[in-house]
């Protein structure tokens, strides 16, 4: 899949680090990562469209983004709160998206993004802009998780890595060769991402910590940004995977699941399976401590 645009999935960072459901908490993107979104979009004059569809508190989330982008000097930020599929076909929304430099999906419930926007004219325009233009698709938490073709819909950690504990579904399909999970370290989501890649062993699993993201060029070249870590599960050379033969609710086993822990400045090439680790003396940029 060859694209001209840029994808920026972000692991989320809920207010004060309170561990609650994504549906009921505000998402706040630290300025370091958000400033990178602005730069990739063309600077302070870029037209940035925020879509808080995933959230059950869209007004609060929208105000949060307007304030954060405003602190960076952005003067052309618009809110597009889609609550049903008819609104995703609204000519005014379609016209706005055709003019936008960046679309940013908020956190919340990733299934709502797919339910209300997936397969609509709005989705088609976003996809076409992403493929043909210098267009940025950014998203935090649920907004990051929806980017993949195979999307994690849910699943707790108590039953982690027992077959059937992870709920999967179709995502927005902006990047076909990854499965993305968010709030990865704080919420202990190792097991559910491991099950996801066991079910789809040709895909790479990406676990994003809070205040941590990726800048993905051409659906392939990936750079880590932010203050936390990225856990990468590469199952493409598994020697053992019993996911297909065990019963639901049964513990699973994998062998030779390649794992990488990456941080700010590290890069990897998805197709060539190559890592480029940032030198230890490099100045950590665009990051703040949690």
Short mmCIF file of C-alpha atoms in Angstrom, two decimals:
data_model
loop_
_atom_site.label_atom_id
_atom_site.label_comp_id
_atom_site.label_asym_id
_atom_site.label_seq_id
_atom_site.Cartn_x
_atom_site.Cartn_y
_atom_site.Cartn_z
CA UNK A 1 0.00 0.00 0.00
CA UNK A 2 1.65 3.23 -1.21
CA UNK A 3 0.42 6.53 0.22
CA UNK A 4 1.61 10.13 0.15
CA UNK A 5 0.12 11.15 3.49
CA UNK A 6 1.23 10.65 7.09
CA UNK A 7 -0.33 8.58 9.85
CA UNK A 8 0.17 9.57 13.51
CA UNK A 9 -1.32 7.13 16.05
CA UNK A 10 -0.94 8.22 19.68
CA UNK A 11 -1.29 6.10 22.82
CA UNK A 12 -3.54 8.55 24.67
CA UNK A 13 -3.04 10.34 27.98
CA UNK A 14 -6.12 10.71 30.08
CA UNK A 15 -6.39 13.53 32.60
CA UNK A 16 -4.18 13.14 35.70
CA UNK A 17 -3.52 9.50 34.75
CA UNK A 18 -6.78 8.32 36.37
CA UNK A 19 -7.37 4.78 35.19
CA UNK A 20 -10.97 4.84 34.05
CA UNK A 21 -12.88 3.80 30.95
CA UNK A 22 -11.80 5.69 27.85
CA UNK A 23 -15.47 6.47 27.19
CA UNK A 24 -15.77 8.65 30.28
CA UNK A 25 -12.42 10.42 30.41
CA UNK A 26 -10.99 13.41 28.61
CA UNK A 27 -8.09 12.83 26.26
CA UNK A 28 -5.30 15.38 26.41
CA UNK A 29 -2.43 15.27 23.96
CA UNK A 30 0.84 16.59 25.35
CA UNK A 31 2.15 19.59 23.50
CA UNK A 32 5.25 17.78 22.26
CA UNK A 33 3.32 15.26 20.22
CA UNK A 34 0.64 17.73 19.24
CA UNK A 35 3.25 20.16 17.95
CA UNK A 36 4.57 17.39 15.69
CA UNK A 37 1.03 16.89 14.35
CA UNK A 38 0.91 20.60 13.53
CA UNK A 39 4.29 20.56 11.79
CA UNK A 40 3.43 17.51 9.72
CA UNK A 41 0.17 19.21 8.73
CA UNK A 42 1.94 22.28 7.39
CA UNK A 43 2.28 24.61 10.37
CA UNK A 44 0.11 26.94 12.41
CA UNK A 45 -2.07 27.95 9.46
CA UNK A 46 -3.02 24.36 8.64
CA UNK A 47 -6.70 23.46 8.61
CA UNK A 48 -7.07 20.80 11.30
CA UNK A 49 -10.40 18.99 11.67
CA UNK A 50 -11.00 17.31 15.03
CA UNK A 51 -13.52 14.45 15.08
CA UNK A 52 -14.65 13.57 18.65
CA UNK A 53 -17.06 10.86 17.45
CA UNK A 54 -15.53 8.18 19.69
CA UNK A 55 -16.22 10.18 22.85
CA UNK A 56 -19.39 10.30 24.92
CA UNK A 57 -18.38 13.80 26.07
CA UNK A 58 -17.61 15.45 22.72
CA UNK A 59 -18.05 19.05 23.89
CA UNK A 60 -15.44 18.72 26.63
CA UNK A 61 -13.06 16.82 24.37
CA UNK A 62 -13.47 19.39 21.60
CA UNK A 63 -12.74 22.27 23.96
CA UNK A 64 -9.67 20.43 25.17
CA UNK A 65 -8.30 20.17 21.64
CA UNK A 66 -9.18 23.74 20.75
CA UNK A 67 -7.30 24.92 23.84
CA UNK A 68 -4.27 22.68 23.19
CA UNK A 69 -3.98 23.59 19.50
CA UNK A 70 -4.55 27.23 20.40
CA UNK A 71 -1.55 27.16 22.74
CA UNK A 72 0.52 26.19 19.72
CA UNK A 73 -0.74 29.20 17.78
CA UNK A 74 -3.14 27.31 15.50
CA UNK A 75 -5.95 29.52 14.20
CA UNK A 76 -7.76 27.20 11.82
CA UNK A 77 -9.10 24.30 13.90
CA UNK A 78 -12.59 22.99 13.23
CA UNK A 79 -14.75 20.46 15.08
CA UNK A 80 -16.69 17.81 13.16
CA UNK A 81 -18.75 15.77 15.61
CA UNK A 82 -20.31 12.90 13.67
CA UNK A 83 -23.09 11.07 15.57
CA UNK A 84 -24.69 9.03 12.79
CA UNK A 85 -23.96 7.88 9.25
CA UNK A 86 -26.19 10.55 7.73
CA UNK A 87 -23.97 13.26 9.23
CA UNK A 88 -20.95 11.55 7.64
CA UNK A 89 -22.62 12.16 4.24
CA UNK A 90 -23.39 15.86 4.94
CA UNK A 91 -22.10 17.95 1.99
CA UNK A 92 -20.75 20.61 4.37
CA UNK A 93 -18.65 18.02 6.17
CA UNK A 94 -17.43 16.53 2.91
CA UNK A 95 -16.42 19.95 1.58
CA UNK A 96 -14.55 20.76 4.78
CA UNK A 97 -12.63 17.48 4.68
CA UNK A 98 -11.62 18.09 1.06
CA UNK A 99 -9.97 21.35 2.22
CA UNK A 100 -8.39 20.02 5.42
CA UNK A 101 -4.69 19.44 5.97
CA UNK A 102 -5.20 17.12 8.92
CA UNK A 103 -7.95 15.11 10.56
CA UNK A 104 -7.60 14.08 14.20
CA UNK A 105 -9.74 11.43 15.86
CA UNK A 106 -10.23 11.67 19.62
CA UNK A 107 -10.27 8.91 22.20
CA UNK A 108 -13.29 7.02 23.47
CA UNK A 109 -14.83 3.98 21.81
CA UNK A 110 -13.13 3.05 18.54
CA UNK A 111 -16.17 1.08 17.38
CA UNK A 112 -18.17 4.31 17.14
CA UNK A 113 -15.75 5.69 14.57
CA UNK A 114 -16.18 2.63 12.40
CA UNK A 115 -19.94 2.48 12.99
CA UNK A 116 -20.66 6.10 12.06
CA UNK A 117 -17.89 6.89 9.57
CA UNK A 118 -16.55 3.61 8.16
CA UNK A 119 -17.59 3.07 4.56
CA UNK A 120 -19.22 6.49 4.16
CA UNK A 121 -18.34 9.24 1.69
CA UNK A 122 -16.43 10.98 4.47
CA UNK A 123 -14.31 7.88 4.99
CA UNK A 124 -13.69 7.67 1.25
CA UNK A 125 -12.52 11.28 1.08
CA UNK A 126 -10.18 10.81 4.05
CA UNK A 127 -8.72 7.70 2.44
CA UNK A 128 -8.25 9.39 -0.94
CA UNK A 129 -6.63 12.47 0.61
CA UNK A 130 -4.32 10.22 2.62
CA UNK A 131 -3.27 8.26 -0.46
CA UNK A 132 -2.82 11.17 -2.89
CA UNK A 133 -2.01 14.31 -0.85
CA UNK A 134 0.30 15.49 1.93
CA UNK A 135 -2.55 14.81 4.32
CA UNK A 136 -2.22 13.85 7.98
CA UNK A 137 -4.44 11.39 9.82
CA UNK A 138 -3.80 11.60 13.57
CA UNK A 139 -5.63 9.92 16.41
CA UNK A 140 -5.27 9.23 20.09
CA UNK A 141 -6.31 6.13 22.02
CA UNK A 142 -9.46 4.91 20.23
CA UNK A 143 -8.56 7.27 17.41
CA UNK A 144 -5.27 5.40 17.01
CA UNK A 145 -6.71 1.91 17.40
CA UNK A 146 -9.28 2.45 14.64
CA UNK A 147 -6.55 3.12 12.04
CA UNK A 148 -5.72 -0.52 11.35
CA UNK A 149 -7.59 -2.96 9.11
CA UNK A 150 -7.92 -5.52 11.92
CA UNK A 151 -8.99 -3.52 14.98
CA UNK A 152 -9.09 -4.40 18.67
CA UNK A 153 -12.65 -3.65 19.79
CA UNK A 154 -12.20 -4.55 23.43
CA UNK A 155 -11.17 -7.18 25.94
CA UNK A 156 -10.04 -6.95 29.53
CA UNK A 157 -6.73 -8.02 31.04
CA UNK A 158 -8.07 -10.53 33.61
CA UNK A 159 -8.42 -13.18 30.92
CA UNK A 160 -5.36 -11.99 29.01
CA UNK A 161 -3.96 -14.50 26.56
CA UNK A 162 -6.77 -16.97 26.85
CA UNK A 163 -8.42 -17.65 23.52
CA UNK A 164 -11.40 -15.42 22.84
CA UNK A 165 -10.57 -12.78 25.46
CA UNK A 166 -9.88 -10.14 22.80
CA UNK A 167 -12.69 -8.77 20.67
CA UNK A 168 -11.64 -7.97 17.11
CA UNK A 169 -13.42 -6.21 14.26
CA UNK A 170 -12.89 -4.26 11.07
CA UNK A 171 -11.13 -0.90 11.45
CA UNK A 172 -10.82 2.07 9.12
CA UNK A 173 -8.06 0.39 7.09
CA UNK A 174 -5.59 3.27 6.91
CA UNK A 175 -2.71 0.87 7.54
CA UNK A 176 -3.25 -2.82 6.76
CA UNK A 177 -0.16 -4.43 8.28
CA UNK A 178 -0.45 -3.32 11.92
CA UNK A 179 -2.70 -3.94 14.91
CA UNK A 180 -2.60 -0.97 17.29
CA UNK A 181 -3.32 -0.89 21.03
CA UNK A 182 -3.19 2.17 23.30
CA UNK A 183 -2.65 3.00 27.01
CA UNK A 184 -0.49 -0.08 26.69
CA UNK A 185 1.76 0.09 29.74
CA UNK A 186 -0.58 1.72 32.24
CA UNK A 187 -3.44 -0.66 31.52
CA UNK A 188 -1.38 -3.82 31.16
CA UNK A 189 -2.50 -4.77 27.67
CA UNK A 190 0.36 -7.13 26.78
CA UNK A 191 -1.83 -10.23 26.80
CA UNK A 192 -4.57 -8.91 24.59
CA UNK A 193 -2.17 -7.63 21.93
CA UNK A 194 -0.36 -10.98 22.02
CA UNK A 195 -3.65 -12.78 21.38
CA UNK A 196 -4.45 -10.35 18.57
CA UNK A 197 -1.22 -11.13 16.72
CA UNK A 198 -1.70 -14.85 17.42
CA UNK A 199 -5.00 -14.58 15.56
CA UNK A 200 -3.39 -12.54 12.76
CA UNK A 201 0.22 -13.74 12.62
CA UNK A 202 1.05 -11.84 9.43
CA UNK A 203 0.44 -8.50 11.18
CA UNK A 204 2.69 -6.57 13.56
CA UNK A 205 1.29 -5.63 16.95
CA UNK A 206 1.98 -2.10 18.20
CA UNK A 207 1.47 -1.25 21.88
CA UNK A 208 1.60 2.51 22.49
CA UNK A 209 2.24 3.90 25.95
CA UNK A 210 0.52 7.13 26.97
CA UNK A 211 2.09 10.35 25.67
CA UNK A 212 3.77 8.24 23.00
CA UNK A 213 3.08 7.99 19.29
CA UNK A 214 4.33 7.06 15.86
CA UNK A 215 4.88 9.07 12.70
CA UNK A 216 4.31 6.65 9.82
CA UNK A 217 5.33 7.57 6.28
CA UNK A 218 4.20 5.66 3.20
CA UNK A 219 2.53 3.03 5.41
CA UNK A 220 6.00 1.68 6.15
CA UNK A 221 8.68 3.94 7.69
CA UNK A 222 7.94 4.48 11.37
CA UNK A 223 9.42 6.97 13.85
CA UNK A 224 8.70 6.89 17.59
CA UNK A 225 7.78 10.22 19.23
CA UNK A 226 6.83 11.22 22.78
CA UNK A 227 8.03 10.42 26.28
CA UNK A 228 7.07 6.77 26.69
CA UNK A 229 7.78 3.47 25.03
CA UNK A 230 6.41 1.43 22.15
CA UNK A 231 6.17 -2.35 22.40
CA UNK A 232 6.38 -4.09 19.04
CA UNK A 233 5.26 -7.72 18.63
CA UNK A 234 6.43 -9.27 15.35
CA UNK A 235 4.85 -12.74 14.91
CA UNK A 236 5.94 -13.24 11.32
CA UNK A 237 8.49 -15.94 12.23
CA UNK A 238 6.52 -17.82 14.87
CA UNK A 239 7.63 -21.43 15.32
CA UNK A 240 4.63 -22.41 17.43
CA UNK A 241 1.13 -20.91 17.70
CA UNK A 242 -1.73 -23.01 19.11
CA UNK A 243 -4.41 -20.33 18.73
CA UNK A 244 -6.24 -22.23 16.00
CA UNK A 245 -6.50 -25.53 17.88
CA UNK A 246 -7.31 -24.68 21.52
CA UNK A 247 -10.82 -24.07 22.78
CA UNK A 248 -12.19 -20.67 23.78
CA UNK A 249 -11.18 -19.76 27.32
CA UNK A 250 -8.05 -21.91 27.12
CA UNK A 251 -4.58 -20.44 27.75
CA UNK A 252 -2.54 -20.09 24.58
CA UNK A 253 1.15 -20.50 23.79
CA UNK A 254 3.47 -18.90 21.25
CA UNK A 255 7.10 -19.53 20.44
CA UNK A 256 9.57 -17.15 18.80
CA UNK A 257 7.38 -14.05 19.08
CA UNK A 258 9.93 -11.35 18.35
CA UNK A 259 9.55 -8.37 20.71
CA UNK A 260 11.11 -4.92 20.56
CA UNK A 261 10.91 -2.05 23.04
CA UNK A 262 11.34 1.30 21.30
CA UNK A 263 11.54 4.90 22.49
CA UNK A 264 11.77 8.45 21.20
CA UNK A 265 13.76 8.71 17.97
CA UNK A 266 13.86 4.98 17.23
CA UNK A 267 12.70 3.96 13.76
CA UNK A 268 11.68 0.80 11.99
CA UNK A 269 10.91 -0.33 8.49
CA UNK A 270 7.84 -2.58 8.46
CA UNK A 271 8.49 -4.29 5.13
CA UNK A 272 12.23 -4.84 5.55
CA UNK A 273 11.86 -5.74 9.26
CA UNK A 274 14.75 -3.43 10.11
CA UNK A 275 15.24 -1.31 13.23
CA UNK A 276 17.29 1.86 13.56
CA UNK A 277 17.87 2.64 17.21
CA UNK A 278 18.50 6.24 18.18
CA UNK A 279 22.02 6.88 19.57
CA UNK A 280 22.05 6.94 23.38
CA UNK A 281 23.37 10.50 23.44
CA UNK A 282 20.62 11.96 21.27
CA UNK A 283 18.63 14.79 22.79
CA UNK A 284 15.12 13.58 23.57
CA UNK A 285 12.77 15.94 21.77
CA UNK A 286 9.06 16.51 21.78
CA UNK A 287 8.55 14.69 25.06
CA UNK A 288 7.34 15.39 28.55
CA UNK A 289 7.31 13.12 31.56
CA UNK A 290 4.02 11.63 32.61
#
